[in-house]
Short mmCIF file of C-alpha atoms in Angstrom, two decimals:
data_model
loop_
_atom_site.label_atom_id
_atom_site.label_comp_id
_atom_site.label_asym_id
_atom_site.label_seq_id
_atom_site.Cartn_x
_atom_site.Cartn_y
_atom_site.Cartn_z
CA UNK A 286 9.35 1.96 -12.68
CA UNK A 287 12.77 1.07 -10.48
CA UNK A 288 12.27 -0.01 -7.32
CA UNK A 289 12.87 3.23 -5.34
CA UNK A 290 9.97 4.73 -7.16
CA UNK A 291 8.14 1.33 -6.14
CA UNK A 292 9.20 1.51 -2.57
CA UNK A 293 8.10 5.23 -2.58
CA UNK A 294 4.87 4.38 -3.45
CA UNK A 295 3.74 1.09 -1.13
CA UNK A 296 4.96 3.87 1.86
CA UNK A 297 2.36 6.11 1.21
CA UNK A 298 -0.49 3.01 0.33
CA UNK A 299 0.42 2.70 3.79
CA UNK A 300 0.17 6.11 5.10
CA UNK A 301 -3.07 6.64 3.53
CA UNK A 302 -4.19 3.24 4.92
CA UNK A 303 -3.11 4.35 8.95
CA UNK A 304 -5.18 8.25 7.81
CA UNK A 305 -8.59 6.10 6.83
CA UNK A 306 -8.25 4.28 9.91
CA UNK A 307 -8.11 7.47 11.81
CA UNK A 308 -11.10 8.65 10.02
CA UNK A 309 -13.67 5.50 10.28
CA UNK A 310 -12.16 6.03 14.22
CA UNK A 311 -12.72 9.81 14.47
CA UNK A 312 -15.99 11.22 12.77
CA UNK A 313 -19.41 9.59 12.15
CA UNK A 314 -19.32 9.33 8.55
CA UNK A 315 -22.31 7.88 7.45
CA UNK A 316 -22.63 5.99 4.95
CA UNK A 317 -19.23 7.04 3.99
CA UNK A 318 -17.98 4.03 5.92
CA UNK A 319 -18.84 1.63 3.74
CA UNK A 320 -16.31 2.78 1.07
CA UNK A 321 -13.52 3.08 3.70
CA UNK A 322 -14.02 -0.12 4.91
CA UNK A 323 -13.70 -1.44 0.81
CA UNK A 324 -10.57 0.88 0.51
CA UNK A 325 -8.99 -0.63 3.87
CA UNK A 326 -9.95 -4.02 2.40
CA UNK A 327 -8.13 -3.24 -1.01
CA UNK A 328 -4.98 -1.56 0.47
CA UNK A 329 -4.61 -4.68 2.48
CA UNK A 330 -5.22 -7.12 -0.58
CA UNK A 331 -2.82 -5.16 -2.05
CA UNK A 332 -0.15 -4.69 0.75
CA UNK A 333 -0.37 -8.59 1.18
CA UNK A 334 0.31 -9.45 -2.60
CA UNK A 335 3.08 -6.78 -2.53
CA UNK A 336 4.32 -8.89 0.74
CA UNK A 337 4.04 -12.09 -1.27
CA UNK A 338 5.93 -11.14 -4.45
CA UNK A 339 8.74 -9.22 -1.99
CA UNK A 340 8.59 -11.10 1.21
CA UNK A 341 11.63 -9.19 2.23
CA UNK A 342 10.11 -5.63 1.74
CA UNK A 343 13.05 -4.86 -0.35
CA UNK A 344 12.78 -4.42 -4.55
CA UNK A 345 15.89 -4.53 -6.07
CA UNK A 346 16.62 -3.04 -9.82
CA UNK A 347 16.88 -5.22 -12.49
CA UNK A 348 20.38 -5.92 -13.45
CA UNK A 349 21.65 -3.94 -16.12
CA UNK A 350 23.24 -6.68 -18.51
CA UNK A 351 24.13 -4.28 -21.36
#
């Protein structure tokens, strides 16, 4: 995967993160709820360790030593 395609893809984790918010906000659902709330608690496990391992935000491609 290069790191565009990376980037690409921690953008919409957090898209999709801000849309579940809006919908544990907006509508009663249920028991529903519970698995947002685990799905908001995994997106941010995973935002942090993606935060850890990049601390800038920024992937860079592997230089091509060839």
């Amino acid at each position: 995967m290069d790191a565009r395609t990376l980037q690409g893809r921690i953008a919409r984790v957090e898209e999709k993160r801000e849309l579940l918010l809006e919908l544990k906000a907006g509508t009663n659902i249920g028991t529903l709820a519970l698995d947002v709330d685990q799905a908001l608690i995994e997106m941010d496990d995973l935002m942090a360790e993606f935060r850890q391992t990049f601390p800038d935000g920024v992937v860079r491609d592997p230089i091509d030593r060839s």
